[in-house]
């Protein structure tokens, strides 16, 4: 019987079973005596919030570290709404802006305006919540603020020693940059609030208080598809797992704004990004010294056709025009030189065609172009050495154009099918202009505001969500047993991004990946030629995931080994021979041997060590997940090789790796 469920969903089911998602958690303990929290819940229930058989409970990590979450009191059926919060109970940016402290926001648009500050909504909410926190029970948001725990953090606040545990220099560097961004925000806000003693007590905006609210804004607010960033009461209690539980806006039948189509917006469904892809990294464009020299020499080099013209002029100056034989030789030499010049001009024409029609940020295309240019020069050389006639070479070059057009057609289809890219961009990549860093409070507050733009919109111009209730809802696939932890999916997020946004990692995170890269530029003919025209990264990068053998990885080695006379159809036939699989395997194996010294089993056993604190624990999971992904990819490649060679693989280490080879034909 043909399997119709996608590979990703089948693997997700395996991971859910391994982790016991949706199942009763016998270790979960009801939390008693939480008077402040119960007051919070009662306050919300009185104002229309509905909770479906959930209560606060304490759960344990594998090494018995406690954490809070929501436990089901009864079985939760699929398609059920877990929580429904009236829109009026949400704290939005608009509410915060049009408040008693609006004068502060208006006085410093450089810091609070959407036209000048990234994260401007967070800054408004941060200031407003600090203000409300000092009002105590007089604040309408008292219960929300009183139930924001102070004992949480995320990656940017880890110590240097804890960051080293990740063994990821790129991630550590990003965390440190974001810490500096936070400290600048904290210093700037402190400077601003110093000007308003009538609104703020000095102790209200201490470093610890700013950090406390800031962390909750980063990790607990909603807003990616809402009209404004918002705190949604009670919903911050849900922990994250890769379920299909999502949030959406629910319209009542009486709501005149209800969409005509009965299709509720699912804000998470389209979030296929981990927020961590294709960012510019300066090191990628620091070429090896030998490549830099080639580029320098190329830029100073006289075009070949000019050299031939000079060669012809020199020959003509030496001809004895009284000698008929010499004149005949000159005629033949001129014809040869003119043909050589014409072929070199055709060479330049094809280079221009590649520039105008192909995306040279695509590393596959870079290799194709470089091999095409190499082939053209080989054909020209055969004419110069009298192996081929001018007509034969011209015909061969015409075939290059036809092959290139066929390549363009196929690479567009490849981008759409394999890379899920809707459009094959023809725009050449340019290194993005890096904004000058703002390093001081003075610089932050000197940002110029465009004269033709209002810093803030009038109250009636602020866009608002029109639904009646914010709901967290199960899909048709989500069914929780009684006594299970009720999870909500924050989105399709890698462990790297989970650390940066929320401060934790997940085992068996189906959206996690490992980036493996190889420096390839020096192995490609004409790479320095291409680099002279385009900003060409020296690396080819591959995101290795649980859910597939990396198509790009196999394609990379296929095109790297490709010979021009093999044709275009060979490149895109989805068939990979043993040599290609071996090269892909060796690249991944080299990464594995460099980064993982202990066995996966021994690393996993460390997760039960009661001496680990939260940061140690999540850092260890980060490392284990990367090792598991890499070892599963190695096993899948070996299985693919056995399939090609029609051999039995033997015992699998990972239950799901056999799924990854199903789509490959022999």
XYZ file of C-alpha atoms in Angstrom:
666
model
C 0.000 0.000 0.000
C 1.424 3.364 -1.014
C 2.306 5.680 1.864
C 0.439 8.982 1.476
C 1.437 10.706 4.733
C 4.395 13.044 4.230
C 7.823 12.092 5.519
C 7.861 15.082 7.875
C 4.547 14.117 9.460
C 5.590 10.487 9.862
C 8.820 11.545 11.555
C 6.911 14.040 13.722
C 4.657 11.190 14.908
C 7.714 9.121 15.863
C 9.162 12.062 17.792
C 5.839 12.676 19.587
C 5.769 9.030 20.665
C 9.383 9.125 21.863
C 8.666 12.206 23.993
C 5.182 11.179 25.112
C 3.490 14.281 23.699
C -0.306 14.153 24.237
C 0.179 11.372 26.834
C -0.433 11.509 30.579
C 2.629 12.694 32.499
C 2.754 10.703 35.767
C 5.387 13.064 37.172
C 3.227 16.177 36.825
C 2.160 17.642 40.149
C -0.677 20.080 40.725
C 0.519 23.409 42.068
C -1.240 24.414 45.256
C -1.253 27.663 47.184
C -0.732 29.945 44.173
C -3.013 32.659 45.558
C -1.735 35.370 43.206
C -2.218 33.149 40.164
C -5.707 32.055 41.231
C -6.725 35.687 41.682
C -5.412 36.325 38.164
C -7.462 33.468 36.700
C -10.623 34.456 38.606
C -10.203 38.047 37.408
C -10.005 36.874 33.789
C -12.869 34.397 34.079
C -15.128 37.123 35.470
C -14.375 39.169 32.345
C -15.166 36.469 29.804
C -12.060 34.298 29.443
C -12.812 30.579 29.020
C -10.427 27.762 29.953
C -11.053 24.218 28.768
C -10.058 21.723 31.487
C -6.586 23.122 32.194
C -4.781 23.917 35.419
C -1.289 24.956 36.428
C 1.096 22.109 37.248
C 4.753 21.464 37.862
C 6.604 19.286 35.370
C 10.139 17.882 35.395
C 12.987 17.748 32.893
C 14.814 14.455 32.434
C 17.192 15.390 35.271
C 14.293 16.481 37.513
C 14.570 20.252 37.124
C 11.088 21.677 37.864
C 9.177 24.023 35.576
C 5.586 25.237 35.348
C 3.084 24.538 32.607
C -0.549 23.631 31.994
C -1.973 20.169 32.648
C -5.221 18.754 31.309
C -7.891 17.969 33.911
C -9.865 15.822 31.475
C -9.202 14.451 28.023
C -9.031 17.218 25.392
C -10.555 16.217 22.073
C -9.183 17.248 18.691
C -10.389 20.571 17.237
C -11.100 21.827 20.765
C -10.456 25.381 21.900
C -8.081 25.294 24.881
C -8.347 28.960 25.851
C -10.503 31.845 24.630
C -9.570 35.407 25.633
C -11.803 38.383 24.771
C -9.881 40.890 22.672
C -10.609 43.607 25.255
C -8.387 41.793 27.788
C -5.299 41.983 25.550
C -2.656 44.597 26.326
C -1.623 46.110 22.974
C 0.849 48.751 21.851
C -2.014 51.121 21.113
C -3.272 50.917 24.696
C 0.236 51.568 25.971
C 0.821 54.543 23.674
C -2.480 56.354 24.345
C -1.956 56.370 28.104
C -0.976 58.708 30.919
C 2.632 58.707 29.716
C 2.024 59.448 26.026
C 4.046 62.664 26.366
C 7.185 60.577 26.875
C 6.672 58.674 23.625
C 5.926 61.866 21.712
C 8.995 63.613 23.119
C 11.391 60.878 21.973
C 10.227 59.587 18.574
C 13.852 58.608 17.788
C 13.434 55.842 20.361
C 9.728 55.016 20.234
C 8.570 55.779 16.674
C 8.023 53.047 14.096
C 9.924 55.136 11.537
C 13.136 55.250 13.558
C 13.361 52.255 15.841
C 13.256 48.556 15.159
C 11.291 46.956 17.991
C 9.508 50.249 18.661
C 6.381 48.492 19.922
C 8.402 46.537 22.469
C 9.937 49.794 23.706
C 6.536 51.404 24.193
C 5.204 48.336 26.011
C 8.363 48.097 28.117
C 7.991 51.690 29.291
C 4.265 51.336 29.902
C 4.601 48.111 31.921
C 7.328 49.647 34.073
C 4.988 52.572 34.741
C 2.082 50.257 35.556
C 4.226 48.042 37.789
C 4.748 50.855 40.288
C 0.986 51.453 40.605
C 0.422 48.136 42.376
C -3.221 47.083 42.673
C -4.336 50.422 41.263
C -3.141 49.253 37.835
C -5.681 47.586 35.566
C -2.842 45.250 34.573
C -1.884 44.389 38.144
C -2.670 40.672 37.881
C -0.811 40.274 34.582
C 2.308 42.021 35.925
C 2.201 40.247 39.305
C 2.271 36.889 37.528
C 5.298 37.598 35.343
C 8.026 35.467 36.964
C 11.427 37.012 37.613
C 13.439 33.790 37.465
C 13.513 33.370 33.681
C 16.027 34.494 31.075
C 17.201 33.613 27.606
C 20.462 33.156 25.755
C 21.815 36.716 25.730
C 21.950 36.708 29.541
C 23.972 33.492 29.839
C 27.488 33.797 31.248
C 30.540 33.426 28.990
C 31.257 30.012 30.507
C 27.713 28.846 29.786
C 27.864 30.148 26.209
C 31.012 28.088 25.618
C 28.980 24.955 26.317
C 27.130 25.496 23.022
C 30.332 25.090 20.990
C 28.840 27.405 18.370
C 30.863 30.559 17.742
C 28.321 32.005 15.336
C 25.470 31.646 17.829
C 27.552 33.025 20.699
C 28.542 36.058 18.632
C 24.901 36.745 17.783
C 23.911 36.457 21.446
C 26.626 38.908 22.474
C 25.552 41.404 19.801
C 21.970 41.195 21.018
C 23.116 41.718 24.617
C 24.834 44.937 23.552
C 21.619 45.991 21.811
C 19.671 45.384 25.028
C 22.168 47.333 27.142
C 21.912 50.290 24.772
C 18.109 50.171 25.003
C 18.361 49.995 28.806
C 20.745 52.953 29.019
C 18.698 55.046 26.607
C 15.433 54.320 28.408
C 17.070 55.148 31.749
C 18.237 58.484 30.343
C 14.737 59.266 29.043
C 12.913 58.324 32.248
C 15.344 60.391 34.300
C 13.603 63.376 32.688
C 10.188 62.365 34.072
C 10.334 62.066 37.873
C 6.650 63.055 37.948
C 5.828 59.732 36.283
C 8.556 57.354 37.419
C 10.252 56.508 40.673
C 13.968 55.952 40.184
C 13.839 52.369 41.488
C 11.074 51.496 39.022
C 13.429 51.529 36.044
C 16.419 49.788 37.586
C 18.480 47.511 35.361
C 16.872 44.425 36.920
C 13.333 45.701 36.367
C 14.005 46.695 32.763
C 15.599 43.297 32.147
C 12.614 41.534 33.791
C 9.992 43.178 31.571
C 12.214 43.056 28.468
C 12.614 39.268 28.752
C 8.845 38.793 28.883
C 8.359 41.045 25.868
C 10.821 38.972 23.852
C 9.604 35.569 24.990
C 5.910 35.904 25.856
C 4.289 38.469 23.573
C 2.253 37.692 20.480
C 2.352 39.788 17.363
C 3.857 38.282 14.226
C 0.488 38.431 12.446
C -1.551 40.569 14.825
C -1.994 44.229 13.984
C -0.030 45.135 17.114
C 2.315 43.416 19.556
C 0.226 42.209 22.494
C 0.308 40.502 25.862
C -2.504 37.944 25.926
C -3.441 37.112 29.533
C -3.009 33.490 30.654
C -1.792 32.344 27.231
C 1.820 32.996 28.236
C 1.495 29.937 30.509
C 1.643 27.496 27.581
C 4.988 25.833 26.926
C 6.159 25.129 23.381
C 6.205 21.832 21.536
C 5.919 20.903 17.873
C 2.218 20.165 18.013
C -0.406 21.565 15.661
C -1.980 23.678 18.430
C -2.131 27.235 17.077
C -3.555 30.631 17.931
C -6.060 32.511 15.820
C -8.637 35.247 15.952
C -12.206 33.986 16.345
C -15.159 36.019 15.044
C -18.645 35.729 16.508
C -21.572 35.417 14.111
C -22.767 38.889 15.151
C -19.446 40.515 14.221
C -19.965 42.583 11.061
C -16.234 42.267 10.352
C -16.340 38.486 10.152
C -14.708 37.346 6.899
C -17.184 36.103 4.316
C -15.208 32.939 3.817
C -15.247 30.630 6.801
C -11.490 30.525 6.885
C -9.897 31.612 10.133
C -6.422 33.091 9.976
C -3.775 30.725 11.279
C -0.832 32.975 12.110
C 1.601 30.118 12.637
C 0.801 28.039 9.586
C 2.833 30.098 7.144
C 5.744 30.654 9.494
C 8.213 28.348 7.766
C 11.252 30.358 8.766
C 13.489 29.897 11.770
C 14.567 33.510 11.544
C 18.085 32.385 10.964
C 18.667 31.904 7.248
C 20.825 33.478 4.598
C 22.087 36.328 6.723
C 25.128 38.189 5.454
C 28.373 37.145 7.130
C 31.455 39.162 6.301
C 33.805 36.192 6.607
C 32.032 34.485 3.691
C 33.454 37.147 1.377
C 37.020 37.125 2.681
C 38.597 35.208 -0.189
C 41.725 33.078 0.141
C 44.900 35.000 -0.728
C 45.394 33.119 -3.994
C 41.870 34.041 -5.133
C 42.404 37.671 -4.157
C 45.543 37.712 -6.310
C 43.681 36.176 -9.235
C 40.943 38.812 -8.971
C 43.528 41.580 -8.777
C 45.397 40.240 -11.784
C 42.193 39.729 -13.746
C 41.074 43.320 -13.245
C 44.440 44.542 -14.541
C 44.485 42.118 -17.442
C 44.107 43.346 -21.031
C 41.161 41.642 -22.815
C 42.294 38.728 -24.982
C 40.842 40.129 -28.191
C 42.915 43.295 -27.645
C 46.040 41.187 -27.303
C 45.216 39.441 -30.591
C 44.785 42.839 -32.280
C 48.192 43.883 -30.957
C 49.655 40.589 -32.128
C 48.220 41.135 -35.634
C 49.521 44.730 -35.801
C 52.996 43.561 -34.806
C 52.928 40.848 -37.487
C 51.807 43.325 -40.148
C 54.709 45.643 -39.344
C 57.136 42.839 -40.111
C 55.636 41.762 -43.465
C 57.594 42.245 -46.706
C 54.840 43.575 -48.970
C 57.094 43.034 -52.043
C 56.938 39.283 -51.456
C 53.763 37.585 -52.807
C 54.212 34.585 -50.485
C 54.475 36.911 -47.475
C 51.300 38.736 -48.535
C 49.443 35.412 -48.838
C 50.661 34.383 -45.361
C 49.488 37.750 -44.030
C 46.048 37.186 -45.557
C 45.754 33.782 -43.911
C 47.105 35.165 -40.635
C 44.614 38.059 -40.735
C 41.771 35.630 -41.351
C 42.930 33.483 -38.431
C 43.285 36.491 -36.129
C 39.915 37.923 -37.138
C 38.290 34.561 -36.367
C 40.109 34.391 -33.037
C 38.936 37.917 -32.198
C 35.380 37.003 -33.160
C 35.464 33.897 -30.939
C 36.771 35.903 -27.977
C 34.003 38.455 -28.501
C 31.504 35.567 -28.545
C 33.065 34.440 -25.262
C 32.382 37.887 -23.774
C 28.846 37.813 -25.190
C 28.108 34.574 -23.374
C 29.526 35.976 -20.159
C 27.123 38.882 -20.526
C 24.234 36.469 -21.209
C 25.045 34.577 -17.993
C 25.139 37.847 -16.094
C 21.765 38.992 -17.382
C 19.881 35.690 -17.221
C 21.284 33.552 -14.403
C 21.377 34.084 -10.661
C 25.037 33.989 -9.764
C 24.289 33.929 -6.049
C 23.108 30.372 -6.665
C 26.249 28.300 -6.125
C 25.099 25.584 -8.534
C 24.812 28.186 -11.268
C 28.252 29.544 -10.458
C 29.685 26.091 -11.122
C 27.627 25.684 -14.299
C 28.740 29.083 -15.602
C 32.384 28.513 -14.765
C 32.360 25.133 -16.512
C 30.578 26.660 -19.494
C 33.236 29.363 -19.764
C 35.933 26.732 -19.428
C 34.318 24.694 -22.219
C 34.145 27.746 -24.508
C 37.826 28.503 -23.986
C 38.705 24.866 -24.658
C 36.841 25.029 -27.980
C 38.619 28.287 -28.892
C 41.945 26.646 -28.034
C 41.129 23.770 -30.374
C 40.611 26.278 -33.179
C 43.842 28.095 -32.379
C 45.739 24.786 -32.556
C 44.012 23.855 -35.844
C 42.201 20.852 -34.351
C 38.769 22.336 -35.166
C 37.632 24.715 -37.876
C 36.091 28.111 -37.188
C 32.672 26.839 -38.280
C 32.916 23.829 -35.960
C 33.771 26.038 -32.973
C 31.045 28.548 -33.836
C 28.551 25.701 -33.958
C 29.777 24.420 -30.564
C 29.372 27.887 -29.050
C 25.842 28.140 -30.420
C 25.099 24.881 -28.592
C 26.354 26.519 -25.375
C 23.609 29.114 -25.611
C 20.983 26.423 -26.197
C 22.252 24.402 -23.226
C 22.297 27.499 -21.046
C 18.674 28.266 -21.856
C 17.778 24.644 -21.048
C 19.723 24.941 -17.789
C 17.817 28.117 -16.881
C 14.494 26.343 -17.437
C 15.550 23.367 -15.298
C 17.109 25.373 -12.466
C 13.893 27.384 -12.124
C 11.956 24.136 -11.720
C 14.567 22.845 -9.266
C 14.265 26.023 -7.182
C 10.480 25.693 -7.068
C 10.315 21.961 -6.336
C 13.348 21.340 -4.121
C 14.018 24.706 -2.546
C 10.345 25.763 -2.358
C 11.305 29.062 -3.951
C 8.352 30.731 -5.674
C 10.521 32.908 -7.901
C 13.929 32.306 -9.423
C 15.522 35.687 -8.972
C 17.684 37.060 -11.759
C 18.995 39.846 -9.543
C 22.681 39.467 -8.805
C 23.648 39.471 -5.146
C 25.252 42.520 -3.707
C 26.790 42.666 -0.260
C 24.200 44.539 1.789
C 25.194 47.918 3.053
C 25.781 47.504 6.749
C 24.101 50.237 8.803
C 26.516 52.145 10.952
C 26.267 50.809 14.473
C 24.631 52.973 17.114
C 26.837 52.667 20.155
C 25.733 55.398 22.555
C 22.651 57.036 24.019
C 23.594 60.277 22.260
C 23.693 58.581 18.867
C 20.388 56.810 19.569
C 18.634 60.093 20.330
C 20.136 61.940 17.374
C 18.506 59.743 14.730
C 16.930 62.032 12.138
C 13.194 61.798 11.508
C 12.094 62.309 7.879
C 10.397 65.684 7.578
C 7.471 64.351 5.550
C 6.560 61.614 8.032
C 4.544 61.858 11.229
C 6.288 59.971 14.049
C 2.973 58.559 15.316
C -0.436 58.078 13.754
C -3.615 59.601 15.110
C -5.631 57.314 17.386
C -8.244 56.475 14.765
C -5.542 55.557 12.231
C -3.988 52.773 14.303
C -4.917 49.415 12.805
C -6.611 47.043 15.198
C -7.556 43.391 15.096
C -11.283 42.986 14.502
C -11.866 39.476 15.866
C -13.849 38.967 19.092
C -11.685 36.412 20.860
C -8.072 35.349 20.773
C -8.147 31.546 20.945
C -5.613 28.762 21.265
C -7.057 25.793 19.434
C -6.221 22.150 18.774
C -6.142 20.911 15.211
C -7.719 17.684 13.998
C -4.407 15.973 14.904
C -4.153 17.196 18.518
C -5.788 15.093 21.227
C -4.485 15.297 24.802
C -5.000 12.549 27.365
C -6.133 13.427 30.861
C -3.082 14.432 32.902
C -0.989 15.390 29.848
C 0.844 18.669 29.459
C -1.063 20.944 27.076
C 1.371 22.506 24.628
C 1.038 25.325 22.153
C 3.286 25.659 19.089
C 5.195 28.955 18.990
C 6.018 28.228 15.339
C 8.420 26.158 13.252
C 11.575 27.083 15.144
C 15.071 25.600 15.310
C 16.856 25.099 18.623
C 19.185 27.941 17.716
C 16.275 30.349 17.463
C 14.552 28.877 20.518
C 17.640 29.774 22.564
C 17.758 33.294 21.130
C 14.059 33.968 21.654
C 13.019 31.882 24.637
C 16.101 30.420 26.327
C 15.416 26.687 25.930
C 15.905 23.822 23.468
C 13.857 20.774 22.490
C 14.914 17.176 22.072
C 13.824 15.644 18.774
C 13.020 19.075 17.366
C 11.883 18.313 13.833
C 12.631 21.920 12.785
C 16.205 21.892 14.017
C 19.126 21.815 11.588
C 22.907 21.802 11.388
C 24.726 24.086 8.984
C 27.596 22.366 7.196
C 29.695 24.382 4.775
C 32.519 23.774 2.363
C 34.909 26.264 0.836
C 34.637 25.627 -2.858
C 35.716 28.695 -4.806
C 39.298 27.585 -5.404
C 38.123 24.331 -7.017
C 36.076 26.001 -9.750
C 37.529 27.165 -13.073
C 36.957 30.856 -13.785
C 35.823 31.465 -10.178
C 38.111 34.458 -9.877
C 36.774 35.698 -13.230
C 33.206 35.512 -11.914
C 34.228 36.984 -8.569
C 35.580 40.007 -10.384
C 32.057 40.751 -11.593
C 29.946 39.542 -8.656
C 30.155 39.320 -4.883
C 30.667 35.582 -4.637
C 30.637 33.771 -1.304
C 33.578 31.451 -0.875
C 31.336 28.881 0.864
C 28.561 26.577 -0.162
C 26.331 25.988 2.864
C 23.957 23.105 3.538
C 21.255 22.916 6.177
C 21.142 19.311 7.341
C 17.742 18.387 8.804
C 15.933 15.392 10.258
C 13.343 15.231 7.504
C 15.302 14.718 4.295
C 18.567 13.843 2.676
C 19.845 17.224 1.630
C 19.116 17.563 -2.112
C 21.479 20.507 -2.399
C 24.309 18.450 -0.957
C 23.945 15.714 -3.574
C 23.321 18.224 -6.357
C 26.452 20.146 -5.359
C 28.728 17.155 -5.810
C 26.892 16.109 -8.965
C 27.448 19.455 -10.669
C 30.977 19.701 -9.287
C 31.810 16.401 -11.059
C 29.731 17.226 -14.126
C 31.396 17.223 -17.532
C 29.999 19.608 -20.104
C 29.398 16.920 -22.701
C 27.121 15.008 -20.268
C 24.326 17.462 -21.060
C 21.793 19.322 -18.949
C 19.257 16.543 -18.407
C 21.892 14.556 -16.498
C 22.128 17.314 -13.894
C 18.414 17.284 -13.063
C 17.469 13.607 -13.348
C 17.372 13.027 -9.549
C 19.755 10.088 -9.889
C 22.934 10.122 -7.807
C 25.630 7.505 -8.300
C 27.773 5.961 -5.577
C 30.684 8.365 -6.098
C 28.423 11.377 -5.483
C 26.893 9.785 -2.368
C 30.379 8.969 -1.049
C 31.514 12.566 -1.468
C 28.426 13.857 0.347
C 28.961 11.290 3.097
C 32.616 12.230 3.499
C 31.810 15.938 3.890
C 29.225 15.228 6.617
C 31.512 12.670 8.269
C 34.357 15.185 8.423
C 32.015 17.638 10.168
C 30.937 14.900 12.588
C 34.475 13.888 13.497
C 35.490 17.504 14.087
C 32.542 18.435 16.309
C 31.506 15.292 18.194
C 34.047 13.394 20.280
C 31.651 11.401 22.521
C 29.053 8.870 21.454
C 25.459 9.956 21.117
C 24.472 7.409 23.753
C 26.924 8.721 26.352
C 25.857 12.307 25.663
C 22.177 11.414 26.047
C 22.843 9.694 29.374
C 24.251 12.986 30.731
C 20.760 14.513 30.476
C 19.848 12.612 33.653
C 22.635 14.252 35.631
C 20.977 16.068 38.560
C 23.993 18.417 38.822
C 23.070 20.152 35.568
C 21.357 23.513 35.911
C 18.879 24.809 33.325
C 21.520 26.406 31.108
C 23.746 23.319 31.238
C 20.760 21.143 30.398
C 19.566 23.145 27.388
C 23.122 23.556 26.069
C 23.577 19.782 26.242
C 20.322 19.219 24.335
C 21.517 21.713 21.711
C 24.686 19.673 21.215
C 22.913 16.283 21.292
C 20.355 17.370 18.714
C 23.066 18.471 16.318
C 24.888 15.164 16.735
C 21.683 13.174 16.244
C 20.798 15.092 13.072
C 24.269 14.560 11.610
C 24.401 10.855 12.476
C 20.914 10.299 11.070
C 21.982 12.015 7.834
C 25.051 9.784 7.627
C 22.899 6.689 8.126
C 20.424 7.844 5.468
C 23.254 8.420 2.956
C 24.607 4.939 3.639
C 21.126 3.513 3.118
C 20.824 5.389 -0.176
C 24.153 3.954 -1.279
C 22.970 0.432 -0.423
C 19.753 1.044 -2.338
C 21.765 2.085 -5.403
C 23.950 -0.985 -5.118
C 20.923 -3.215 -4.361
C 22.383 -4.308 -1.010
C 20.726 -4.795 2.366
C 21.605 -2.070 4.845
C 21.327 -3.999 8.082
C 20.171 -2.724 11.466
C 19.154 0.934 11.661
C 20.262 3.199 14.497
C 17.375 5.592 13.831
C 13.818 4.463 13.181
C 13.008 7.178 10.649
C 16.049 7.200 8.328
C 14.550 4.621 5.950
C 11.832 7.180 5.131
C 14.440 9.569 3.735
C 15.475 7.296 0.852
C 11.968 6.432 -0.361
C 11.797 9.197 -2.966
C 15.080 8.245 -4.619
C 14.971 5.981 -7.656
C 17.675 3.424 -8.404
